[in-house]
């Protein structure tokens, strides 16, 4: 037996017990006649003590040979520490070691195994198995495990069945790029890895399974942004005989359960907002509503006063930052630079200070009198001491830029407390997006999303304004997931395919099995998928999903630890009936 | 709201309630003035009744339009049935319908949706979503869900963490064939899909995670036998600071928990048997020990009596079938034919009948006297009325053939009761298998398996006889899973790679990350993997894993429902930098 206890469990009540621990050498303090070693395992750290006067020479000398991250087994007696460490759960005791066994030596790690490591991103990715020894990453994976357990507990209690769908499926050109897998047994043909189990979960509804879920890997061969991974995990769900309201209630219940079970937090009832409202008041389809600071449109108020920037603008819109009238020139310049950054994209920033003495001072005093500025202050319901910030230009770009500015002001004012949660359903998304390059409509959600019932008549006549029966779960400005009521009627599905530019043949070739299935008694159904990596990051209070994945890939889609992707042999290529392009 | 209740929950105590149900039309009986409809959903079947005298003409006529598998919503009053059906949980009531809504029509399904369908395998695979409507398949998937829930419950309670490992990994030529995935961003390079998360779970042990598990998809591009799938699911587990005994106890605990929680069966303590014993007494490394009928070796007893078949044989070995001495000529001929089938591979069968009157009669009376046959009977501890069956030839082939015969006799004698469970650990497997074609050793388990400590010295001198610290879980003759204590020392790992014919460069290229990891403090560790599909089939009491997978592939690795694999576009091939071979 390698151990009688873990390194996290011994207490003063275990005093005098003879114990055996195994673990990694975290820290060594050698004071000549005494050596202390912090021994670490998954469960904690326990201090070992070797005293020259009490320990055999053999054991004492062996202790002196140890280095950081050596794997050892130590036996001895639990004793009370002279100087206790109240920060450690095992801090009242130490082990007076009388037997020591080196289970494995360790080379000096290329970076320190501490909460804050001295290793850069790259070297830590290469030695991920060492990085994973660090407490913060360990806590992240423990959190992930816990959330998965609670997701299953809740959905099982609601009679959902977890059903595994295939990973070797079929490539479809709609949506993001597929990873494909050449078939050896079917020369020249390919499987694809699923971007989501969408069609399979719908087939499970046709098959009568009623409430399905799966915590499932999905794959997208996209150019990677900082926060994207080629493989990621979804909590994928689908229900039959439901309307939107049933689904929102069910998964609001899931989110509430998770926050309560994992964090002990009651996040309250989810707000609801339409996509149009979200764009109008927050310039984003995933607004952070932990704070107000809503957009106010100024078009009517500000036009026709010879200020060309506003006169030419499609949209003039602003926010009111409470208590910021004392912002200095420097602070205002910084905000102007912030909105002009290419990622934000505004041309400039107009401000109005509603000073504490009741006067108004703006960057556009030349064009607007104090009486006029007073009217601005009124529409913003600004108080003395507030600062009004206004952007102008093309509608979409200006909304996007003001959204960024609003979030920045939220940060500056400490309104985005990571311990506060403001959950929200955004509903009624547009069904289609027009793409100028290809001159066709794309599905904003996916081609299986149902339009809202009252818009079905508009499909031919007013396509751009058809609303989808779709919804997103947004918490603190992060899109945790989304879904929709699906089409369950083959002729409506065919009509949507046509609107998306599919020929009948293409629709049949790619989704014939689904259209067929709809002919044999498909029930009304809908569902949603939550991004599991992102959900974990949100629970952990950070943005980086990579820190919640045991073995992530880098921005080029490489696993630098195992050095993959890699070359394969000529024999393998031959068997698969493929050649590399020169 | 589509329903107030499911089709499985209404009882006589709900009498007079106004309810709404939704589901599929299972059966229609139209008696002119009365129509009965069995309405089905995932939860059960409820009878609807339409009476011409009580139902509105509109609803009554609509009911007449319905066909099998139509999706409907029906509202009405729960009433007590005149003729109750005690076989149905809802059999005491029916719904007198006053509102009927056709949610979706259905074409006539290509086969009947009944426990025993009239559809052949092929058509049922093509319309898998209809086949999945059948009760037996539904029960299989419910069982699968339940087992997965209980696996996680047990392992979580034992402090295992479920950690997801990547699906896009690296191809290694050792072992079975990999599925590969061309990388677009890394031209000419490939990911591979994992045959198991073996190296990753070992890295998690190096990372200190101590107790890992994952219910995880694995992939093998092998020529498919009846009971193999290109993608299959494993319960994959690993532990640190453990010896074989710790692992056997832990997973014996898991199996006992599952049988108790899912089937309410106490399967008792697992027997233990070495690989050598299993081969000697059962001719199989996965013996079915629900019944004895052990092999008895006869070499010493039977040689040198002029019977050339025995004299030339490497092994003469038999079993004693209790109470079969009255087998007819025809039955014995059938047994002879059975062992001569190519799948079994024996050249012939020798029998000795120990007749009820105490006489002995054999097919080799010419060579062996009754006194000699009496001695045979003694070594078999045969009683009057028993039948001794003997095979001879090359050791390995004969063991294999007699194993098949033993199982067949077990079937004939009703000794293989699918409700009885005989669990077993087979331990001490050989480390290597010699391959005559390539003139090299292959790992019988995998290259990361540790030899038993006392055989490490034999690696160079007596390679073929080195035993592995490996174990298989076998229940009723089915290998449910297996595992091993792993190597955690880089020099021993390198030595094993060398024994398996790897050059140092190859070892470094393919497994350098693991050898590196072993340098930074790898703990002693080991684990196992259980075949989840097979485990489910065993719990379901059948052999076919395909019936426990929602969307399986056929024997050519095709999903005939979605018609995959399929062709991909030239543009996709171009992006991936590959060409098809003409």
mmCIF file of C-alpha atoms in Angstrom, chain B residues 235-522:
data_model
loop_
_atom_site.group_PDB
_atom_site.id
_atom_site.type_symbol
_atom_site.label_atom_id
_atom_site.label_comp_id
_atom_site.label_asym_id
_atom_site.label_seq_id
_atom_site.Cartn_x
_atom_site.Cartn_y
_atom_site.Cartn_z
ATOM 1 C CA UNK B 235 -15.286 3.799 -19.212
ATOM 2 C CA UNK B 236 -11.670 4.849 -18.939
ATOM 3 C CA UNK B 237 -10.029 5.011 -15.517
ATOM 4 C CA UNK B 238 -6.624 5.591 -13.959
ATOM 5 C CA UNK B 239 -5.290 5.853 -10.413
ATOM 6 C CA UNK B 240 -1.998 6.856 -8.831
ATOM 7 C CA UNK B 241 -0.176 5.395 -5.839
ATOM 8 C CA UNK B 242 -1.853 2.069 -6.345
ATOM 9 C CA UNK B 243 -0.935 -1.562 -6.745
ATOM 10 C CA UNK B 244 -2.890 -4.130 -8.714
ATOM 11 C CA UNK B 245 -4.877 -5.077 -5.631
ATOM 12 C CA UNK B 246 -6.122 -1.510 -5.127
ATOM 13 C CA UNK B 247 -7.388 -1.348 -8.696
ATOM 14 C CA UNK B 248 -9.091 -4.737 -8.640
ATOM 15 C CA UNK B 249 -10.885 -3.808 -5.420
ATOM 16 C CA UNK B 250 -11.979 -0.420 -6.717
ATOM 17 C CA UNK B 251 -13.472 -1.713 -9.945
ATOM 18 C CA UNK B 252 -14.894 -4.844 -8.413
ATOM 19 C CA UNK B 253 -16.686 -2.281 -6.249
ATOM 20 C CA UNK B 254 -17.902 -0.451 -9.336
ATOM 21 C CA UNK B 255 -19.236 -3.632 -10.930
ATOM 22 C CA UNK B 256 -20.975 -4.667 -7.712
ATOM 23 C CA UNK B 257 -22.520 -1.215 -7.395
ATOM 24 C CA UNK B 258 -23.808 -1.297 -10.962
ATOM 25 C CA UNK B 259 -25.359 -4.737 -10.661
ATOM 26 C CA UNK B 260 -27.024 -3.765 -7.407
ATOM 27 C CA UNK B 261 -28.189 -0.297 -8.492
ATOM 28 C CA UNK B 262 -29.343 -1.229 -11.992
ATOM 29 C CA UNK B 263 -30.477 -4.848 -11.609
ATOM 30 C CA UNK B 264 -30.806 -5.324 -7.866
ATOM 31 C CA UNK B 265 -28.413 -8.272 -8.071
ATOM 32 C CA UNK B 266 -25.584 -9.043 -5.640
ATOM 33 C CA UNK B 267 -22.946 -10.613 -7.863
ATOM 34 C CA UNK B 268 -20.736 -11.578 -4.933
ATOM 35 C CA UNK B 269 -16.969 -11.602 -4.778
ATOM 36 C CA UNK B 270 -14.977 -11.886 -7.981
ATOM 37 C CA UNK B 271 -12.998 -15.071 -8.468
ATOM 38 C CA UNK B 272 -9.343 -14.662 -9.442
ATOM 39 C CA UNK B 273 -7.494 -16.768 -11.973
ATOM 40 C CA UNK B 274 -4.140 -16.451 -13.691
ATOM 41 C CA UNK B 275 -3.949 -16.360 -17.442
ATOM 42 C CA UNK B 276 -2.126 -19.720 -17.364
ATOM 43 C CA UNK B 277 -4.892 -21.315 -15.305
ATOM 44 C CA UNK B 278 -7.554 -19.854 -17.566
ATOM 45 C CA UNK B 279 -5.882 -21.306 -20.637
ATOM 46 C CA UNK B 280 -5.185 -24.648 -18.986
ATOM 47 C CA UNK B 281 -8.622 -25.237 -17.522
ATOM 48 C CA UNK B 282 -10.837 -23.356 -19.962
ATOM 49 C CA UNK B 283 -8.751 -22.816 -23.095
ATOM 50 C CA UNK B 284 -9.713 -19.152 -23.025
ATOM 51 C CA UNK B 285 -8.496 -15.974 -21.369
ATOM 52 C CA UNK B 286 -12.133 -15.093 -20.726
ATOM 53 C CA UNK B 287 -13.654 -18.263 -19.349
ATOM 54 C CA UNK B 288 -17.345 -18.518 -18.618
ATOM 55 C CA UNK B 289 -17.258 -19.837 -15.054
ATOM 56 C CA UNK B 290 -20.996 -20.008 -14.556
ATOM 57 C CA UNK B 291 -20.296 -23.725 -14.904
ATOM 58 C CA UNK B 292 -17.313 -25.980 -14.184
ATOM 59 C CA UNK B 293 -16.603 -28.575 -16.898
ATOM 60 C CA UNK B 294 -12.868 -27.898 -16.621
ATOM 61 C CA UNK B 295 -10.352 -29.176 -19.122
ATOM 62 C CA UNK B 296 -8.455 -32.328 -18.167
ATOM 63 C CA UNK B 297 -5.185 -33.011 -19.929
ATOM 64 C CA UNK B 298 -4.737 -36.620 -21.051
ATOM 65 C CA UNK B 299 -1.318 -36.633 -22.725
ATOM 66 C CA UNK B 300 0.324 -39.006 -20.238
ATOM 67 C CA UNK B 301 -2.624 -41.314 -20.095
ATOM 68 C CA UNK B 302 -3.347 -41.825 -23.761
ATOM 69 C CA UNK B 303 -0.077 -41.762 -25.639
ATOM 70 C CA UNK B 304 1.759 -44.812 -26.863
ATOM 71 C CA UNK B 305 -1.317 -46.903 -27.583
ATOM 72 C CA UNK B 306 -0.908 -46.907 -31.348
ATOM 73 C CA UNK B 307 -3.598 -44.280 -31.823
ATOM 74 C CA UNK B 308 -1.718 -41.996 -34.183
ATOM 75 C CA UNK B 309 -4.005 -38.971 -33.721
ATOM 76 C CA UNK B 310 -3.198 -38.876 -30.022
ATOM 77 C CA UNK B 311 0.421 -39.920 -30.395
ATOM 78 C CA UNK B 312 1.116 -37.094 -32.830
ATOM 79 C CA UNK B 313 -0.785 -34.500 -30.852
ATOM 80 C CA UNK B 314 0.905 -31.812 -28.834
ATOM 81 C CA UNK B 315 -2.119 -31.789 -26.563
ATOM 82 C CA UNK B 316 -4.852 -34.296 -25.822
ATOM 83 C CA UNK B 317 -7.482 -32.674 -23.668
ATOM 84 C CA UNK B 318 -11.114 -33.211 -22.789
ATOM 85 C CA UNK B 319 -14.135 -32.254 -20.794
ATOM 86 C CA UNK B 320 -16.779 -34.265 -19.007
ATOM 87 C CA UNK B 321 -20.390 -33.421 -19.839
ATOM 88 C CA UNK B 322 -22.505 -34.545 -16.938
ATOM 89 C CA UNK B 323 -25.510 -36.697 -17.706
ATOM 90 C CA UNK B 324 -24.896 -36.877 -21.456
ATOM 91 C CA UNK B 325 -24.047 -40.545 -21.851
ATOM 92 C CA UNK B 326 -27.389 -41.110 -23.542
ATOM 93 C CA UNK B 327 -26.528 -38.780 -26.403
ATOM 94 C CA UNK B 328 -27.606 -40.403 -29.662
ATOM 95 C CA UNK B 329 -25.436 -41.136 -32.647
ATOM 96 C CA UNK B 330 -27.039 -38.093 -34.294
ATOM 97 C CA UNK B 331 -26.229 -35.801 -31.395
ATOM 98 C CA UNK B 332 -22.639 -37.003 -31.327
ATOM 99 C CA UNK B 333 -22.339 -36.481 -35.080
ATOM 100 C CA UNK B 334 -23.637 -32.969 -34.628
ATOM 101 C CA UNK B 335 -21.009 -32.316 -31.977
ATOM 102 C CA UNK B 336 -18.348 -33.677 -34.330
ATOM 103 C CA UNK B 337 -19.593 -31.394 -37.062
ATOM 104 C CA UNK B 338 -19.629 -28.520 -34.598
ATOM 105 C CA UNK B 339 -15.955 -28.918 -33.679
ATOM 106 C CA UNK B 340 -14.982 -29.389 -37.323
ATOM 107 C CA UNK B 341 -16.491 -26.050 -38.389
ATOM 108 C CA UNK B 342 -13.754 -23.671 -39.549
ATOM 109 C CA UNK B 343 -14.582 -21.221 -36.722
ATOM 110 C CA UNK B 344 -13.836 -24.014 -34.221
ATOM 111 C CA UNK B 345 -11.161 -25.813 -36.195
ATOM 112 C CA UNK B 346 -10.746 -29.281 -34.701
ATOM 113 C CA UNK B 347 -10.085 -32.312 -36.917
ATOM 114 C CA UNK B 348 -12.389 -34.634 -35.057
ATOM 115 C CA UNK B 349 -13.939 -35.539 -31.757
ATOM 116 C CA UNK B 350 -13.329 -38.518 -29.511
ATOM 117 C CA UNK B 351 -16.030 -39.461 -27.035
ATOM 118 C CA UNK B 352 -16.346 -41.887 -24.166
ATOM 119 C CA UNK B 353 -19.792 -42.708 -22.848
ATOM 120 C CA UNK B 354 -19.846 -43.767 -19.197
ATOM 121 C CA UNK B 355 -23.099 -45.637 -19.488
ATOM 122 C CA UNK B 356 -25.650 -45.815 -16.729
ATOM 123 C CA UNK B 357 -25.003 -49.558 -16.414
ATOM 124 C CA UNK B 358 -21.340 -48.851 -15.683
ATOM 125 C CA UNK B 359 -19.985 -49.959 -19.062
ATOM 126 C CA UNK B 360 -17.831 -47.629 -21.129
ATOM 127 C CA UNK B 361 -18.198 -47.088 -24.834
ATOM 128 C CA UNK B 362 -15.941 -44.882 -26.899
ATOM 129 C CA UNK B 363 -15.197 -43.920 -30.471
ATOM 130 C CA UNK B 364 -11.660 -45.237 -29.915
ATOM 131 C CA UNK B 365 -12.475 -48.682 -28.558
ATOM 132 C CA UNK B 366 -10.054 -50.088 -31.112
ATOM 133 C CA UNK B 367 -7.107 -48.509 -29.290
ATOM 134 C CA UNK B 368 -8.192 -48.373 -25.677
ATOM 135 C CA UNK B 369 -9.505 -51.174 -23.510
ATOM 136 C CA UNK B 370 -12.405 -50.671 -21.120
ATOM 137 C CA UNK B 371 -9.873 -50.728 -18.255
ATOM 138 C CA UNK B 372 -7.992 -47.916 -19.889
ATOM 139 C CA UNK B 373 -11.187 -45.961 -20.498
ATOM 140 C CA UNK B 374 -12.040 -46.502 -16.829
ATOM 141 C CA UNK B 375 -8.830 -44.651 -15.981
ATOM 142 C CA UNK B 376 -9.932 -41.791 -18.219
ATOM 143 C CA UNK B 377 -13.224 -41.667 -16.372
ATOM 144 C CA UNK B 378 -11.317 -41.538 -13.104
ATOM 145 C CA UNK B 379 -9.198 -38.541 -14.056
ATOM 146 C CA UNK B 380 -12.345 -36.751 -15.192
ATOM 147 C CA UNK B 381 -14.098 -37.796 -11.968
ATOM 148 C CA UNK B 382 -16.868 -38.901 -14.298
ATOM 149 C CA UNK B 383 -19.932 -40.629 -12.931
ATOM 150 C CA UNK B 384 -22.206 -43.129 -14.573
ATOM 151 C CA UNK B 385 -24.303 -41.273 -17.128
ATOM 152 C CA UNK B 386 -21.565 -38.814 -18.093
ATOM 153 C CA UNK B 387 -20.040 -38.206 -21.485
ATOM 154 C CA UNK B 388 -16.333 -37.463 -21.984
ATOM 155 C CA UNK B 389 -15.373 -35.422 -25.044
ATOM 156 C CA UNK B 390 -11.732 -35.283 -26.132
ATOM 157 C CA UNK B 391 -9.870 -33.217 -28.715
ATOM 158 C CA UNK B 392 -6.276 -33.491 -29.799
ATOM 159 C CA UNK B 393 -3.742 -31.603 -31.866
ATOM 160 C CA UNK B 394 -1.680 -28.461 -31.718
ATOM 161 C CA UNK B 395 -1.929 -27.010 -28.210
ATOM 162 C CA UNK B 396 -3.263 -23.561 -28.989
ATOM 163 C CA UNK B 397 -5.777 -24.664 -31.625
ATOM 164 C CA UNK B 398 -6.994 -27.532 -29.499
ATOM 165 C CA UNK B 399 -7.504 -25.346 -26.447
ATOM 166 C CA UNK B 400 -9.448 -22.896 -28.561
ATOM 167 C CA UNK B 401 -11.595 -25.622 -30.087
ATOM 168 C CA UNK B 402 -12.317 -27.304 -26.773
ATOM 169 C CA UNK B 403 -13.279 -23.911 -25.332
ATOM 170 C CA UNK B 404 -15.914 -23.621 -28.053
ATOM 171 C CA UNK B 405 -17.115 -27.160 -27.427
ATOM 172 C CA UNK B 406 -17.290 -26.540 -23.683
ATOM 173 C CA UNK B 407 -19.412 -23.420 -24.239
ATOM 174 C CA UNK B 408 -21.652 -25.353 -26.640
ATOM 175 C CA UNK B 409 -22.132 -28.114 -24.072
ATOM 176 C CA UNK B 410 -22.848 -25.421 -21.482
ATOM 177 C CA UNK B 411 -25.589 -24.141 -23.775
ATOM 178 C CA UNK B 412 -26.979 -27.621 -24.424
ATOM 179 C CA UNK B 413 -27.086 -28.374 -20.724
ATOM 180 C CA UNK B 414 -28.648 -24.986 -19.851
ATOM 181 C CA UNK B 415 -25.672 -24.029 -17.698
ATOM 182 C CA UNK B 416 -25.337 -20.523 -19.127
ATOM 183 C CA UNK B 417 -28.316 -18.837 -17.508
ATOM 184 C CA UNK B 418 -28.319 -15.172 -18.599
ATOM 185 C CA UNK B 419 -29.749 -14.226 -15.204
ATOM 186 C CA UNK B 420 -26.803 -15.731 -13.344
ATOM 187 C CA UNK B 421 -23.533 -13.796 -13.095
ATOM 188 C CA UNK B 422 -20.082 -15.243 -12.530
ATOM 189 C CA UNK B 423 -17.519 -12.445 -12.359
ATOM 190 C CA UNK B 424 -13.826 -13.083 -12.557
ATOM 191 C CA UNK B 425 -10.483 -11.330 -12.650
ATOM 192 C CA UNK B 426 -7.947 -12.917 -14.982
ATOM 193 C CA UNK B 427 -4.455 -11.792 -13.954
ATOM 194 C CA UNK B 428 -0.810 -12.250 -14.931
ATOM 195 C CA UNK B 429 -1.009 -12.075 -18.660
ATOM 196 C CA UNK B 430 2.072 -12.633 -20.801
ATOM 197 C CA UNK B 431 3.761 -9.319 -21.568
ATOM 198 C CA UNK B 432 4.590 -10.046 -25.213
ATOM 199 C CA UNK B 433 3.339 -11.991 -28.176
ATOM 200 C CA UNK B 434 5.794 -13.128 -30.816
ATOM 201 C CA UNK B 435 4.776 -12.540 -34.416
ATOM 202 C CA UNK B 436 6.288 -14.949 -36.890
ATOM 203 C CA UNK B 437 5.566 -12.777 -39.948
ATOM 204 C CA UNK B 438 7.346 -9.652 -38.743
ATOM 205 C CA UNK B 439 9.734 -11.576 -36.474
ATOM 206 C CA UNK B 440 9.196 -9.295 -33.539
ATOM 207 C CA UNK B 441 7.410 -9.062 -30.235
ATOM 208 C CA UNK B 442 4.162 -7.168 -29.881
ATOM 209 C CA UNK B 443 2.711 -5.932 -26.601
ATOM 210 C CA UNK B 444 -0.167 -8.180 -25.608
ATOM 211 C CA UNK B 445 -1.807 -5.328 -23.701
ATOM 212 C CA UNK B 446 -0.039 -2.123 -24.826
ATOM 213 C CA UNK B 447 3.495 -0.758 -24.666
ATOM 214 C CA UNK B 448 2.843 1.142 -21.412
ATOM 215 C CA UNK B 449 2.072 -1.962 -19.359
ATOM 216 C CA UNK B 450 4.507 -2.763 -16.582
ATOM 217 C CA UNK B 451 6.031 -6.214 -16.303
ATOM 218 C CA UNK B 452 5.534 -7.819 -12.894
ATOM 219 C CA UNK B 453 8.429 -6.689 -10.715
ATOM 220 C CA UNK B 454 10.067 -10.112 -10.450
ATOM 221 C CA UNK B 455 10.219 -10.540 -14.246
ATOM 222 C CA UNK B 456 12.003 -7.299 -15.108
ATOM 223 C CA UNK B 457 15.318 -9.149 -15.051
ATOM 224 C CA UNK B 458 14.024 -11.579 -17.669
ATOM 225 C CA UNK B 459 13.326 -8.867 -20.258
ATOM 226 C CA UNK B 460 16.541 -9.544 -22.139
ATOM 227 C CA UNK B 461 17.078 -13.195 -21.353
ATOM 228 C CA UNK B 462 13.616 -14.740 -21.443
ATOM 229 C CA UNK B 463 11.450 -12.142 -23.132
ATOM 230 C CA UNK B 464 8.663 -14.498 -24.143
ATOM 231 C CA UNK B 465 8.028 -15.528 -20.552
ATOM 232 C CA UNK B 466 7.859 -12.113 -18.957
ATOM 233 C CA UNK B 467 4.536 -11.643 -17.209
ATOM 234 C CA UNK B 468 2.668 -8.341 -17.331
ATOM 235 C CA UNK B 469 1.071 -6.675 -14.334
ATOM 236 C CA UNK B 470 -2.184 -6.771 -16.265
ATOM 237 C CA UNK B 471 -5.713 -7.922 -15.526
ATOM 238 C CA UNK B 472 -9.021 -8.429 -17.290
ATOM 239 C CA UNK B 473 -12.514 -8.214 -15.859
ATOM 240 C CA UNK B 474 -14.522 -11.125 -17.238
ATOM 241 C CA UNK B 475 -18.193 -11.768 -16.553
ATOM 242 C CA UNK B 476 -19.954 -14.835 -17.944
ATOM 243 C CA UNK B 477 -17.217 -15.357 -20.488
ATOM 244 C CA UNK B 478 -17.358 -11.807 -21.775
ATOM 245 C CA UNK B 479 -14.325 -9.570 -21.429
ATOM 246 C CA UNK B 480 -15.856 -6.437 -19.932
ATOM 247 C CA UNK B 481 -12.560 -4.633 -19.658
ATOM 248 C CA UNK B 482 -8.950 -4.783 -18.754
ATOM 249 C CA UNK B 483 -6.026 -2.791 -17.600
ATOM 250 C CA UNK B 484 -2.613 -2.828 -16.085
ATOM 251 C CA UNK B 485 -0.135 -1.237 -13.769
ATOM 252 C CA UNK B 486 1.814 1.128 -16.026
ATOM 253 C CA UNK B 487 5.472 1.813 -16.363
ATOM 254 C CA UNK B 488 6.337 5.095 -14.625
ATOM 255 C CA UNK B 489 10.063 5.059 -15.176
ATOM 256 C CA UNK B 490 11.537 6.431 -18.376
ATOM 257 C CA UNK B 491 14.410 3.956 -18.685
ATOM 258 C CA UNK B 492 12.133 0.928 -18.249
ATOM 259 C CA UNK B 493 9.716 2.472 -20.761
ATOM 260 C CA UNK B 494 12.572 2.927 -23.212
ATOM 261 C CA UNK B 495 13.659 -0.670 -22.709
ATOM 262 C CA UNK B 496 10.141 -1.905 -23.489
ATOM 263 C CA UNK B 497 9.982 0.264 -26.610
ATOM 264 C CA UNK B 498 13.289 -1.297 -27.685
ATOM 265 C CA UNK B 499 11.977 -4.819 -27.045
ATOM 266 C CA UNK B 500 9.015 -3.931 -29.262
ATOM 267 C CA UNK B 501 11.374 -2.973 -32.074
ATOM 268 C CA UNK B 502 11.213 0.819 -31.760
ATOM 269 C CA UNK B 503 14.421 2.662 -32.559
ATOM 270 C CA UNK B 504 15.306 5.399 -30.093
ATOM 271 C CA UNK B 505 14.310 7.962 -32.714
ATOM 272 C CA UNK B 506 10.919 6.355 -33.307
ATOM 273 C CA UNK B 507 10.250 6.139 -29.589
ATOM 274 C CA UNK B 508 11.178 9.790 -29.189
ATOM 275 C CA UNK B 509 9.195 10.930 -32.215
ATOM 276 C CA UNK B 510 6.032 9.145 -31.144
ATOM 277 C CA UNK B 511 6.150 9.096 -27.363
ATOM 278 C CA UNK B 512 8.792 11.669 -26.501
ATOM 279 C CA UNK B 513 6.245 13.673 -24.507
ATOM 280 C CA UNK B 514 5.538 10.656 -22.296
ATOM 281 C CA UNK B 515 9.212 9.810 -21.798
ATOM 282 C CA UNK B 516 9.800 13.463 -20.960
ATOM 283 C CA UNK B 517 6.913 13.454 -18.528
ATOM 284 C CA UNK B 518 8.391 10.441 -16.735
ATOM 285 C CA UNK B 519 11.504 12.533 -16.020
ATOM 286 C CA UNK B 520 9.590 15.106 -13.973
ATOM 287 C CA UNK B 521 8.253 12.993 -11.166
ATOM 288 C CA UNK B 522 5.815 10.377 -12.427
#
